[in-house]
């Protein structure tokens, strides 16, 4: 476990030593005291947060509502810089789920989330309380990861798959860093643009064009944090110009590219989320990740 300080907060961060049993799952463990108004930056995945212990994380949204405890959020949580996390003595396992596997694991279509935050109790009922109790009952982070992974694998096995065409389109968007065009994707899978839009939106939680913009932003944010200049990032990432990049970063984070680059923990946390691609094998093979 690694420890670092940010403001008044002291963070302990742990990562699994083994890859997940399910392709498209990454996770990290956090223990933080005096968490103060941490900006949530959008990421192209479904967020599953499993809290345990004495404290409880709280999300403050633009609408002023506060949602404590374990939760699920659709891709793009925090768009516009409108969501902040805070809390006291927070302990949690945070899981990032590729949208391709999220429906099977959650037991509900990500489209029902649409970037919103949903209490885990509303989706999993008593199972949410059981997993919280079990996570709090073990003292090793690696045991917590194994426990979480077993739960996710079981739910994934029992859940419905997405269409192979939808999975393939998502993979193409990710591989192209968000630059794949919807018309081209529809043509390659043999669907109409309208059909691809409808299936993609209902099964993954966001339409393909918005998915592409989110993936492109995430790729650009990584490069900004790595120290590359805005002009070069804009040119290489498919933006019309530097101003276009600035508008996109502001729309997703509520901050300028310079601010994002100076806040790596907020944008791209390499300590908890090393820059390695999740083990996403052949999405058209239903159980390829197991």
Short mmCIF file of C-alpha atoms in Angstrom, two decimals:
data_model
loop_
_atom_site.label_atom_id
_atom_site.label_comp_id
_atom_site.label_asym_id
_atom_site.label_seq_id
_atom_site.Cartn_x
_atom_site.Cartn_y
_atom_site.Cartn_z
CA UNK A 1 0.00 0.00 0.00
CA UNK A 2 1.24 3.46 -0.93
CA UNK A 3 0.49 6.64 1.02
CA UNK A 4 0.45 10.27 -0.08
CA UNK A 5 -0.99 13.54 1.13
CA UNK A 6 -3.19 16.00 -0.73
CA UNK A 7 -4.22 19.06 1.22
CA UNK A 8 -5.50 17.96 4.61
CA UNK A 9 -6.22 14.42 3.36
CA UNK A 10 -3.88 11.46 3.72
CA UNK A 11 -4.52 8.69 1.21
CA UNK A 12 -3.63 5.01 1.39
CA UNK A 13 -3.92 3.35 -2.03
CA UNK A 14 -3.72 -0.35 -2.89
CA UNK A 15 -4.00 -2.17 -6.24
CA UNK A 16 -4.71 -5.85 -6.94
CA UNK A 17 -1.67 -8.00 -7.61
CA UNK A 18 -3.58 -10.15 -10.08
CA UNK A 19 -5.81 -9.27 -13.05
CA UNK A 20 -9.53 -9.66 -12.63
CA UNK A 21 -11.32 -12.88 -13.53
CA UNK A 22 -13.53 -10.76 -15.79
CA UNK A 23 -12.12 -8.91 -18.78
CA UNK A 24 -12.96 -5.21 -18.55
CA UNK A 25 -12.76 -4.96 -14.73
CA UNK A 26 -10.17 -2.85 -12.92
CA UNK A 27 -10.24 -1.94 -9.24
CA UNK A 28 -8.37 -0.13 -6.50
CA UNK A 29 -8.66 0.21 -2.74
CA UNK A 30 -8.68 3.52 -0.87
CA UNK A 31 -8.43 4.60 2.75
CA UNK A 32 -8.58 8.35 3.33
CA UNK A 33 -9.05 10.59 6.34
CA UNK A 34 -10.56 14.08 6.00
CA UNK A 35 -11.48 13.85 2.34
CA UNK A 36 -12.25 17.37 1.20
CA UNK A 37 -14.12 18.30 -1.99
CA UNK A 38 -12.31 16.06 -4.48
CA UNK A 39 -13.25 16.86 -8.08
CA UNK A 40 -14.72 13.85 -9.93
CA UNK A 41 -13.41 13.73 -13.50
CA UNK A 42 -15.38 11.77 -16.13
CA UNK A 43 -14.02 8.41 -17.24
CA UNK A 44 -15.29 6.05 -19.98
CA UNK A 45 -16.46 3.33 -17.61
CA UNK A 46 -19.23 2.56 -15.17
CA UNK A 47 -18.14 3.30 -11.60
CA UNK A 48 -19.02 0.86 -8.81
CA UNK A 49 -17.99 2.02 -5.35
CA UNK A 50 -18.16 -0.46 -2.45
CA UNK A 51 -17.69 1.28 0.87
CA UNK A 52 -17.15 -0.37 4.25
CA UNK A 53 -15.85 0.59 7.66
CA UNK A 54 -16.83 3.37 10.02
CA UNK A 55 -16.87 6.28 7.59
CA UNK A 56 -18.85 6.89 4.43
CA UNK A 57 -18.09 8.78 1.20
CA UNK A 58 -20.50 11.48 0.09
CA UNK A 59 -21.03 12.87 -3.41
CA UNK A 60 -22.19 16.45 -3.75
CA UNK A 61 -23.83 17.02 -7.12
CA UNK A 62 -24.77 20.14 -9.01
CA UNK A 63 -28.35 19.73 -7.82
CA UNK A 64 -27.18 19.96 -4.21
CA UNK A 65 -28.21 16.45 -3.24
CA UNK A 66 -25.85 14.27 -1.23
CA UNK A 67 -25.61 10.54 -1.82
CA UNK A 68 -23.69 8.69 0.90
CA UNK A 69 -22.53 5.08 0.86
CA UNK A 70 -21.97 2.52 -1.90
CA UNK A 71 -23.17 3.57 -5.33
CA UNK A 72 -23.12 2.94 -9.07
CA UNK A 73 -22.65 5.69 -11.66
CA UNK A 74 -22.84 5.61 -15.42
CA UNK A 75 -20.03 6.64 -17.80
CA UNK A 76 -19.21 10.32 -17.62
CA UNK A 77 -19.86 10.86 -13.91
CA UNK A 78 -18.73 14.38 -13.00
CA UNK A 79 -19.20 16.04 -16.39
CA UNK A 80 -18.84 19.79 -16.11
CA UNK A 81 -16.92 19.53 -12.85
CA UNK A 82 -20.21 19.54 -10.98
CA UNK A 83 -19.57 16.55 -8.67
CA UNK A 84 -17.33 16.51 -5.62
CA UNK A 85 -16.48 13.65 -3.27
CA UNK A 86 -15.83 14.14 0.43
CA UNK A 87 -16.06 12.26 3.70
CA UNK A 88 -14.37 11.23 6.92
CA UNK A 89 -12.45 7.98 7.47
CA UNK A 90 -13.50 6.57 4.11
CA UNK A 91 -12.58 2.99 3.19
CA UNK A 92 -13.73 1.59 -0.12
CA UNK A 93 -13.05 -0.60 -3.12
CA UNK A 94 -13.65 1.30 -6.33
CA UNK A 95 -14.36 -0.74 -9.46
CA UNK A 96 -14.30 0.46 -13.05
CA UNK A 97 -16.51 -1.64 -15.31
CA UNK A 98 -16.23 -1.52 -19.07
CA UNK A 99 -19.72 -0.61 -20.33
CA UNK A 100 -19.69 -3.88 -22.28
CA UNK A 101 -19.87 -5.96 -19.10
CA UNK A 102 -21.70 -3.51 -16.84
CA UNK A 103 -25.23 -4.67 -17.67
CA UNK A 104 -24.46 -8.28 -16.78
CA UNK A 105 -22.77 -7.37 -13.49
CA UNK A 106 -25.18 -4.69 -12.34
CA UNK A 107 -28.34 -6.55 -13.28
CA UNK A 108 -29.69 -3.41 -14.95
CA UNK A 109 -28.97 -1.63 -18.25
CA UNK A 110 -26.43 1.20 -17.87
CA UNK A 111 -28.89 3.34 -19.85
CA UNK A 112 -30.94 3.56 -16.66
CA UNK A 113 -27.97 5.32 -15.03
CA UNK A 114 -27.21 7.84 -17.82
CA UNK A 115 -24.40 9.47 -15.87
CA UNK A 116 -26.46 9.60 -12.68
CA UNK A 117 -25.57 8.18 -9.27
CA UNK A 118 -27.68 5.30 -7.99
CA UNK A 119 -27.39 3.83 -4.46
CA UNK A 120 -26.18 0.23 -4.72
CA UNK A 121 -28.99 -0.85 -2.41
CA UNK A 122 -31.47 0.15 -5.11
CA UNK A 123 -29.87 -2.27 -7.59
CA UNK A 124 -28.67 -5.16 -5.44
CA UNK A 125 -30.96 -5.01 -2.43
CA UNK A 126 -29.69 -7.09 0.48
CA UNK A 127 -26.65 -8.25 -1.47
CA UNK A 128 -25.24 -4.72 -1.19
CA UNK A 129 -25.35 -4.92 2.62
CA UNK A 130 -23.85 -8.43 2.59
CA UNK A 131 -20.86 -7.44 0.47
CA UNK A 132 -20.26 -4.39 2.66
CA UNK A 133 -20.25 -6.58 5.78
CA UNK A 134 -17.93 -9.15 4.17
CA UNK A 135 -15.46 -6.50 2.97
CA UNK A 136 -15.34 -5.03 6.46
CA UNK A 137 -14.74 -8.47 7.94
CA UNK A 138 -11.40 -9.06 6.22
CA UNK A 139 -8.21 -7.15 6.97
CA UNK A 140 -6.18 -7.73 3.80
CA UNK A 141 -6.75 -5.55 0.74
CA UNK A 142 -5.81 -8.45 -1.53
CA UNK A 143 -8.48 -10.57 0.17
CA UNK A 144 -10.97 -7.74 -0.39
CA UNK A 145 -10.07 -7.62 -4.06
CA UNK A 146 -10.45 -11.40 -4.35
CA UNK A 147 -13.82 -11.25 -2.59
CA UNK A 148 -15.02 -8.47 -4.88
CA UNK A 149 -13.72 -10.23 -7.97
CA UNK A 150 -15.52 -13.45 -7.08
CA UNK A 151 -18.78 -11.54 -6.67
CA UNK A 152 -18.35 -9.73 -9.99
CA UNK A 153 -17.47 -12.95 -11.85
CA UNK A 154 -20.55 -14.71 -10.46
CA UNK A 155 -22.86 -11.89 -11.45
CA UNK A 156 -21.23 -11.61 -14.87
CA UNK A 157 -21.75 -15.30 -15.55
CA UNK A 158 -25.44 -15.03 -14.71
CA UNK A 159 -26.12 -11.76 -16.52
CA UNK A 160 -27.18 -11.07 -20.10
CA UNK A 161 -24.51 -10.27 -22.72
CA UNK A 162 -24.59 -7.27 -25.01
CA UNK A 163 -24.92 -7.74 -28.76
CA UNK A 164 -21.59 -8.75 -30.37
CA UNK A 165 -21.98 -5.84 -32.79
CA UNK A 166 -22.32 -3.38 -29.90
CA UNK A 167 -19.30 -4.85 -28.13
CA UNK A 168 -17.27 -4.63 -31.33
CA UNK A 169 -18.29 -1.00 -31.90
CA UNK A 170 -17.21 -0.09 -28.34
CA UNK A 171 -13.85 -1.77 -28.87
CA UNK A 172 -13.34 0.17 -32.11
CA UNK A 173 -14.15 3.45 -30.35
CA UNK A 174 -11.64 2.69 -27.60
CA UNK A 175 -8.92 1.52 -29.99
CA UNK A 176 -9.34 4.65 -32.13
CA UNK A 177 -9.17 6.92 -29.04
CA UNK A 178 -12.69 8.07 -29.80
CA UNK A 179 -12.14 8.98 -33.45
CA UNK A 180 -14.14 6.15 -35.08
CA UNK A 181 -17.16 7.59 -36.92
CA UNK A 182 -20.64 6.26 -36.18
CA UNK A 183 -21.48 5.92 -39.87
CA UNK A 184 -18.41 3.77 -40.45
CA UNK A 185 -19.12 1.58 -37.43
CA UNK A 186 -22.70 0.97 -38.55
CA UNK A 187 -21.56 0.08 -42.04
CA UNK A 188 -18.93 -2.35 -40.77
CA UNK A 189 -21.40 -4.27 -38.58
CA UNK A 190 -24.08 -4.21 -41.26
CA UNK A 191 -26.58 -2.14 -39.28
CA UNK A 192 -28.29 1.14 -40.00
CA UNK A 193 -26.97 4.16 -38.11
CA UNK A 194 -30.27 4.39 -36.24
CA UNK A 195 -30.14 0.75 -35.15
CA UNK A 196 -26.56 1.04 -33.91
CA UNK A 197 -27.42 4.22 -32.00
CA UNK A 198 -30.44 2.58 -30.34
CA UNK A 199 -28.74 -0.70 -29.38
CA UNK A 200 -25.54 1.00 -28.25
CA UNK A 201 -27.42 3.54 -26.13
CA UNK A 202 -29.72 0.98 -24.50
CA UNK A 203 -27.00 -1.60 -23.76
CA UNK A 204 -23.99 0.57 -22.85
CA UNK A 205 -25.65 3.61 -21.33
CA UNK A 206 -24.66 6.36 -23.77
CA UNK A 207 -24.92 6.89 -27.52
CA UNK A 208 -21.88 6.10 -29.69
CA UNK A 209 -21.07 9.72 -30.54
CA UNK A 210 -21.00 10.74 -26.86
CA UNK A 211 -18.95 7.60 -26.10
CA UNK A 212 -16.42 8.70 -28.70
CA UNK A 213 -16.17 12.19 -27.20
CA UNK A 214 -15.66 10.76 -23.70
CA UNK A 215 -12.97 8.32 -24.86
CA UNK A 216 -11.23 11.09 -26.82
CA UNK A 217 -11.28 13.37 -23.78
CA UNK A 218 -9.87 10.64 -21.55
CA UNK A 219 -7.03 10.01 -24.00
CA UNK A 220 -6.28 13.73 -24.19
CA UNK A 221 -6.35 14.07 -20.40
CA UNK A 222 -3.74 11.33 -20.05
CA UNK A 223 -1.47 13.14 -22.47
CA UNK A 224 -1.94 16.51 -20.77
CA UNK A 225 -1.05 15.01 -17.40
CA UNK A 226 2.00 13.37 -19.01
CA UNK A 227 3.26 16.88 -19.76
CA UNK A 228 2.42 17.27 -23.44
CA UNK A 229 1.39 20.71 -24.66
CA UNK A 230 -2.22 21.53 -25.45
CA UNK A 231 -1.54 22.36 -29.09
CA UNK A 232 0.12 19.02 -29.79
CA UNK A 233 -2.51 17.07 -27.86
CA UNK A 234 -5.26 18.82 -29.80
CA UNK A 235 -3.64 18.10 -33.15
CA UNK A 236 -2.96 14.44 -32.39
CA UNK A 237 -6.29 13.72 -30.67
CA UNK A 238 -8.68 14.72 -33.44
CA UNK A 239 -9.62 18.20 -32.22
CA UNK A 240 -10.07 20.98 -34.77
CA UNK A 241 -7.65 23.20 -32.87
CA UNK A 242 -6.42 24.08 -29.38
CA UNK A 243 -9.57 26.08 -28.65
CA UNK A 244 -11.68 23.01 -29.46
CA UNK A 245 -9.66 20.97 -26.95
CA UNK A 246 -10.08 23.69 -24.31
CA UNK A 247 -13.85 23.73 -24.79
CA UNK A 248 -14.05 19.94 -24.54
CA UNK A 249 -11.91 19.78 -21.39
CA UNK A 250 -13.97 22.56 -19.82
CA UNK A 251 -17.22 20.75 -20.71
CA UNK A 252 -16.03 17.53 -19.06
CA UNK A 253 -14.19 18.94 -16.03
CA UNK A 254 -15.19 22.55 -15.48
CA UNK A 255 -11.48 23.39 -15.67
CA UNK A 256 -8.90 24.42 -18.25
CA UNK A 257 -6.34 21.99 -19.75
CA UNK A 258 -3.65 23.67 -17.65
CA UNK A 259 -5.59 23.03 -14.44
CA UNK A 260 -6.24 19.41 -15.42
CA UNK A 261 -2.55 18.89 -16.19
CA UNK A 262 -1.60 20.29 -12.77
CA UNK A 263 -4.03 18.00 -10.93
CA UNK A 264 -2.98 14.50 -12.01
CA UNK A 265 -4.66 12.83 -9.09
CA UNK A 266 -7.98 14.33 -10.14
CA UNK A 267 -7.68 13.53 -13.83
CA UNK A 268 -5.46 10.50 -14.29
CA UNK A 269 -4.44 8.76 -11.10
CA UNK A 270 -1.56 6.51 -12.12
CA UNK A 271 -1.07 5.42 -8.53
CA UNK A 272 -4.47 3.73 -8.37
CA UNK A 273 -5.05 3.25 -12.10
CA UNK A 274 -1.76 2.44 -13.88
CA UNK A 275 -1.82 3.14 -17.60
CA UNK A 276 -2.37 -0.41 -18.73
CA UNK A 277 -5.31 -1.52 -20.83
CA UNK A 278 -7.79 -3.83 -19.06
CA UNK A 279 -7.73 -7.42 -20.25
CA UNK A 280 -10.42 -7.13 -22.90
CA UNK A 281 -10.11 -10.14 -25.19
CA UNK A 282 -12.68 -11.11 -27.77
CA UNK A 283 -15.90 -9.37 -26.82
CA UNK A 284 -17.79 -11.50 -29.32
CA UNK A 285 -16.90 -14.56 -27.25
CA UNK A 286 -19.30 -14.33 -24.33
CA UNK A 287 -16.98 -15.81 -21.70
CA UNK A 288 -13.63 -14.92 -23.21
CA UNK A 289 -12.59 -13.04 -20.08
CA UNK A 290 -13.16 -15.94 -17.66
#
